[in-house]
Short mmCIF file of C-alpha atoms in Angstrom, two decimals:
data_model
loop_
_atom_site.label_atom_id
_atom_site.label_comp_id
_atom_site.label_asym_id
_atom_site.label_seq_id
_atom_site.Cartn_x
_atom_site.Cartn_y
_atom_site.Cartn_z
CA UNK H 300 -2.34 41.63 37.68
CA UNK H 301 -0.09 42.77 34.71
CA UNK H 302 2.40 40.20 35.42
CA UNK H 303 -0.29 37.39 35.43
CA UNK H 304 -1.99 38.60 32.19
CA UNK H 305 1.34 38.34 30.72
CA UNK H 306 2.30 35.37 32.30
CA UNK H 307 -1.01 34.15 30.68
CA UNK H 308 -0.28 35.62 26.85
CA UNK H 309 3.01 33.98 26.95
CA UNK H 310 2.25 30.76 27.76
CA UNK H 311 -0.95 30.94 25.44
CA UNK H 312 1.49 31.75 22.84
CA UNK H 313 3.76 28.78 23.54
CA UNK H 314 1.37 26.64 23.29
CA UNK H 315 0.49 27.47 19.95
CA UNK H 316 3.77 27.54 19.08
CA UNK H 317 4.36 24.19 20.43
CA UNK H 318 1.44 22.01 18.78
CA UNK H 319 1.93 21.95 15.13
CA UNK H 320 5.54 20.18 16.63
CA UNK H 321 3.21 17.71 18.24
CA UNK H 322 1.24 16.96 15.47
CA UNK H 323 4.08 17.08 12.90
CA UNK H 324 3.14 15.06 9.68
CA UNK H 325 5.82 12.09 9.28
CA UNK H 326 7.32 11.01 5.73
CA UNK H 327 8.26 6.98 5.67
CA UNK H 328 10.02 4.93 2.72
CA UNK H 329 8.74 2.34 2.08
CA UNK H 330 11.53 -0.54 2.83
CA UNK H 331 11.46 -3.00 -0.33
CA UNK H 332 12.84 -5.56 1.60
CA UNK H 333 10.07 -6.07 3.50
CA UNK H 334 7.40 -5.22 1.09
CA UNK H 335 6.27 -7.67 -1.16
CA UNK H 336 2.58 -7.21 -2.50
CA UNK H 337 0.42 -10.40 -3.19
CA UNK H 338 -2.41 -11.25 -5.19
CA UNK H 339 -4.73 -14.73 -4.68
CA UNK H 340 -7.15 -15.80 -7.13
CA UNK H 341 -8.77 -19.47 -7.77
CA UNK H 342 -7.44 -21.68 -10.30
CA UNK H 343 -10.04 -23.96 -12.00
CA UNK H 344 -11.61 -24.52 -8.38
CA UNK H 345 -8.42 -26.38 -7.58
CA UNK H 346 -6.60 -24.36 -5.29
CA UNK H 347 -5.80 -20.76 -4.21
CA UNK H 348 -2.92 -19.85 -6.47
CA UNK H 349 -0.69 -16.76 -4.45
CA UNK H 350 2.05 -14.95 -6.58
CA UNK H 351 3.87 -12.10 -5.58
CA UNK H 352 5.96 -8.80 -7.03
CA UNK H 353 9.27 -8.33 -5.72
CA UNK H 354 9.54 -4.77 -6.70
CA UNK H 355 8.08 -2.29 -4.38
CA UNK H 356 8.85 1.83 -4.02
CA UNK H 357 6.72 4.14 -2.38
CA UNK H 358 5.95 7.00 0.20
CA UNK H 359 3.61 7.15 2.98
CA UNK H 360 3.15 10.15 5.30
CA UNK H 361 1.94 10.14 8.81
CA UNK H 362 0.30 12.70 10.98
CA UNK H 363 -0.98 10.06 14.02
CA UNK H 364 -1.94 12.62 15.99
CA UNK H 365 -4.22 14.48 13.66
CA UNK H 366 -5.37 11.19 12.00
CA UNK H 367 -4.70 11.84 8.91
CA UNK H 368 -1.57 10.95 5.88
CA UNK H 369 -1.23 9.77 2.01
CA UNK H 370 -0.33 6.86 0.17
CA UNK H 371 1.66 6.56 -2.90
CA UNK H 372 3.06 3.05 -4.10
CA UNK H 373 4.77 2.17 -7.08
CA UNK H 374 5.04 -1.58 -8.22
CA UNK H 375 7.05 -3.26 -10.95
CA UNK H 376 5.18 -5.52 -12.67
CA UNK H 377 7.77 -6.80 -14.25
CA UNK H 378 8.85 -8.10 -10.99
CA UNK H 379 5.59 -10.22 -10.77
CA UNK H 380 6.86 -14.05 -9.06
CA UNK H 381 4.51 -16.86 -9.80
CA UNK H 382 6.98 -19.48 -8.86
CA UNK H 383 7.70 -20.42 -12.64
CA UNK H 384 9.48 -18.35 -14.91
CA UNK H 385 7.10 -19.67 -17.77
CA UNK H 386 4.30 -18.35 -15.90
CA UNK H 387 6.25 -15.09 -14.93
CA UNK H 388 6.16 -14.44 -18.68
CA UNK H 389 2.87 -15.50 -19.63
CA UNK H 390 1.18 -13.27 -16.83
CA UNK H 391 3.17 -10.30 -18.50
CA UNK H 392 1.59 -10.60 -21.76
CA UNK H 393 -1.10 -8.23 -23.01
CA UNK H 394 -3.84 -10.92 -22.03
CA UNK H 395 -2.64 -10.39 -18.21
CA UNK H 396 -0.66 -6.90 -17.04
CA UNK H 397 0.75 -6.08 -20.77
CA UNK H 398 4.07 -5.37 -19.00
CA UNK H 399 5.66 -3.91 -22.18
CA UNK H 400 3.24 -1.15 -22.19
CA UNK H 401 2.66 -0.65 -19.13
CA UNK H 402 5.32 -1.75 -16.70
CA UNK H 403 4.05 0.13 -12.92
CA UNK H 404 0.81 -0.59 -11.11
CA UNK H 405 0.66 2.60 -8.67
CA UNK H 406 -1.75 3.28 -5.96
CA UNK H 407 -2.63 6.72 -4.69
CA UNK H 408 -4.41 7.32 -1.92
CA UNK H 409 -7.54 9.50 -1.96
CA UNK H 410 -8.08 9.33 2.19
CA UNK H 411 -6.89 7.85 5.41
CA UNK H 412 -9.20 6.79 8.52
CA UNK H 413 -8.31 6.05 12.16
CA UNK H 414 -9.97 3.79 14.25
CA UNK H 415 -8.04 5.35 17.77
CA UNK H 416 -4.87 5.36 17.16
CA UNK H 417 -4.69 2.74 14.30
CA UNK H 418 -4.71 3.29 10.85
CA UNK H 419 -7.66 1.32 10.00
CA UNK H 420 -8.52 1.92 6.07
CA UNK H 421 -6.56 3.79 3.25
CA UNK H 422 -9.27 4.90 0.27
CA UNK H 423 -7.48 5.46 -3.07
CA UNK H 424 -6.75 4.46 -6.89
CA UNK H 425 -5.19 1.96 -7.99
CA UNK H 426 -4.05 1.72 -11.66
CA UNK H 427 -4.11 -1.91 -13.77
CA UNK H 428 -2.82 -1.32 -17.55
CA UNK H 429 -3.66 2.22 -17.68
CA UNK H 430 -7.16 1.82 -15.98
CA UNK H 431 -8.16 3.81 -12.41
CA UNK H 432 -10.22 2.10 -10.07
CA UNK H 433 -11.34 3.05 -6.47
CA UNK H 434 -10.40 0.74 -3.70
CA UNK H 435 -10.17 0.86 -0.27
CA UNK H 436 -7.51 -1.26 1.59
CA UNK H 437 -8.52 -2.68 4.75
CA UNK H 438 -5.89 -2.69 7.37
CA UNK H 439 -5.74 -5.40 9.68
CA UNK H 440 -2.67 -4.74 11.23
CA UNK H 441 -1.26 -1.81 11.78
CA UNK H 442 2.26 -0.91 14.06
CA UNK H 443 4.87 1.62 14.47
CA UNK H 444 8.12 1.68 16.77
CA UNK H 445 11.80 2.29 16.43
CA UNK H 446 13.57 0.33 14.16
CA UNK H 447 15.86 -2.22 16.46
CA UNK H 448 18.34 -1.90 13.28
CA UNK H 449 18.36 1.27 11.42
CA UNK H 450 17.53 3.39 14.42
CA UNK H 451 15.07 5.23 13.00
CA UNK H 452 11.14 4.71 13.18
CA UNK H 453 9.40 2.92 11.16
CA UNK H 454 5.83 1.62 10.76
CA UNK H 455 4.48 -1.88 8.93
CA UNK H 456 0.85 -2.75 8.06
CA UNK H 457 -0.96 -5.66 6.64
CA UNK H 458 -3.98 -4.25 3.88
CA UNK H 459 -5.96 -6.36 1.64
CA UNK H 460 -8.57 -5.01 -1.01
CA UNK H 461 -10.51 -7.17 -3.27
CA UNK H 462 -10.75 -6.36 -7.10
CA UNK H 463 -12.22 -7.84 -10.36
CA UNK H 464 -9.36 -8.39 -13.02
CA UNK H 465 -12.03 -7.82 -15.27
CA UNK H 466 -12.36 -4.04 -14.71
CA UNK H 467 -8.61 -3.40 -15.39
CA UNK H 468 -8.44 -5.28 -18.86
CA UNK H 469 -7.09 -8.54 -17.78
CA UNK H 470 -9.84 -10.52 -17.57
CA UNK H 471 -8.69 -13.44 -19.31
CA UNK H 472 -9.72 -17.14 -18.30
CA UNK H 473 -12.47 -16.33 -16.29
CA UNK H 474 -14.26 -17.47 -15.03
CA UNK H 475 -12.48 -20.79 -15.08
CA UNK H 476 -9.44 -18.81 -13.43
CA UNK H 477 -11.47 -16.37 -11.20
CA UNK H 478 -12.26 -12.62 -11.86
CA UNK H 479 -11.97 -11.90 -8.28
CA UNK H 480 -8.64 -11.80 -6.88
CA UNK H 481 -7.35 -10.60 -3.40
CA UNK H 482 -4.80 -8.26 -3.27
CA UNK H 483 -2.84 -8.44 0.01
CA UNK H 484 0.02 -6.04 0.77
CA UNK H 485 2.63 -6.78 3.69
CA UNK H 486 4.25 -3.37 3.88
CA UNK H 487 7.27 -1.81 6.28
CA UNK H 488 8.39 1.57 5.85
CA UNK H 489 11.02 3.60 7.70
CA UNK H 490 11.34 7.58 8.60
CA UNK H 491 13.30 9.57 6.49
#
């Protein structure tokens, strides 16, 4: 009976041991090569104008099988891409993201939520020329396997949030050039 008691304590011990390993958060990079956030607004009623930044750092953390992680992205808005360099500059003025004083746009995420095993929402802040809003980015994709190239892993997701450019300061034109835009982030980041 002493031997199976034992047998019994050991192996309840190993367990234990064992599952924080299972459960292990995971820290990603996020690949700037493959992350280029978006924004889409209406212009005049015409069309759906899309522009893009081209500058993208930032750290996400992982624990899938506790269902939980953080968010933290960086973005240059200098790098903002409109398709015309005109453009590129007007959008930087203080009217628009006031680049000169305030060159990032960051988010930080306040919460992560699960829907199985998919990260399906990421709540958090997101700062506009010095202002902090709450926003929650809706995932609609969401995917994470070895990296064919770099041989580590790596995970990608597709979020997109709505905002009024309004709320951060940079309300300008509306509403002939619409206070709402969409903000839709393609993002890939790999283990470190």
């Amino acid at each position: 009976m002493n031997e199976l008691v034992r047998f019994a304590v050991a192996t309840t011990f190993a367990a234990a041991v064992a599952a924080p390993a299972l459960a292990a958060p995971e820290t990603f990079s996020i690949d700037n090569s493959h992350t280029f956030p978006r924004f889409e607004y209406s212009h005049f009623g015409y069309s759906t104008q899309q522009s893009r930044f081209n500058k993208t750092s930032g750290t996400i953390v992982l624990d899938r099988a506790a269902k939980t992680g953080s968010v933290e992205v960086t973005i240059d808005a200098k790098s903002v891409d409109t398709g015309s360099q005109l453009f590129d500059a007007h959008i930087q003025d203080e009217k628009f993201f006031h680049t000169e004083k305030y060159p990032t746009i960051t988010f930080k995420s306040t919460g992560v939520k699960f829907d199985g095993d998919k990260l399906a929402s990421v709540d958090g802040d997101l700062t506009i020329k010095g202002v902090t809003k709450p926003v929650t980015l809706e995932i609609s994709s969401f995917h994470c396997m070895p990296h064919p190239m770099l041989k580590k892993l790596g995970c990608g997701a597709n979020a997109t949030t709505m905002i009024k450019r309004s709320e951060f300061g940079a309300g300008a034109n509306a509403p002939y050039v619409s206070d709402e835009v969409k903000l839709v982030i393609a993002v890939e980041a790999v283990q470190n």
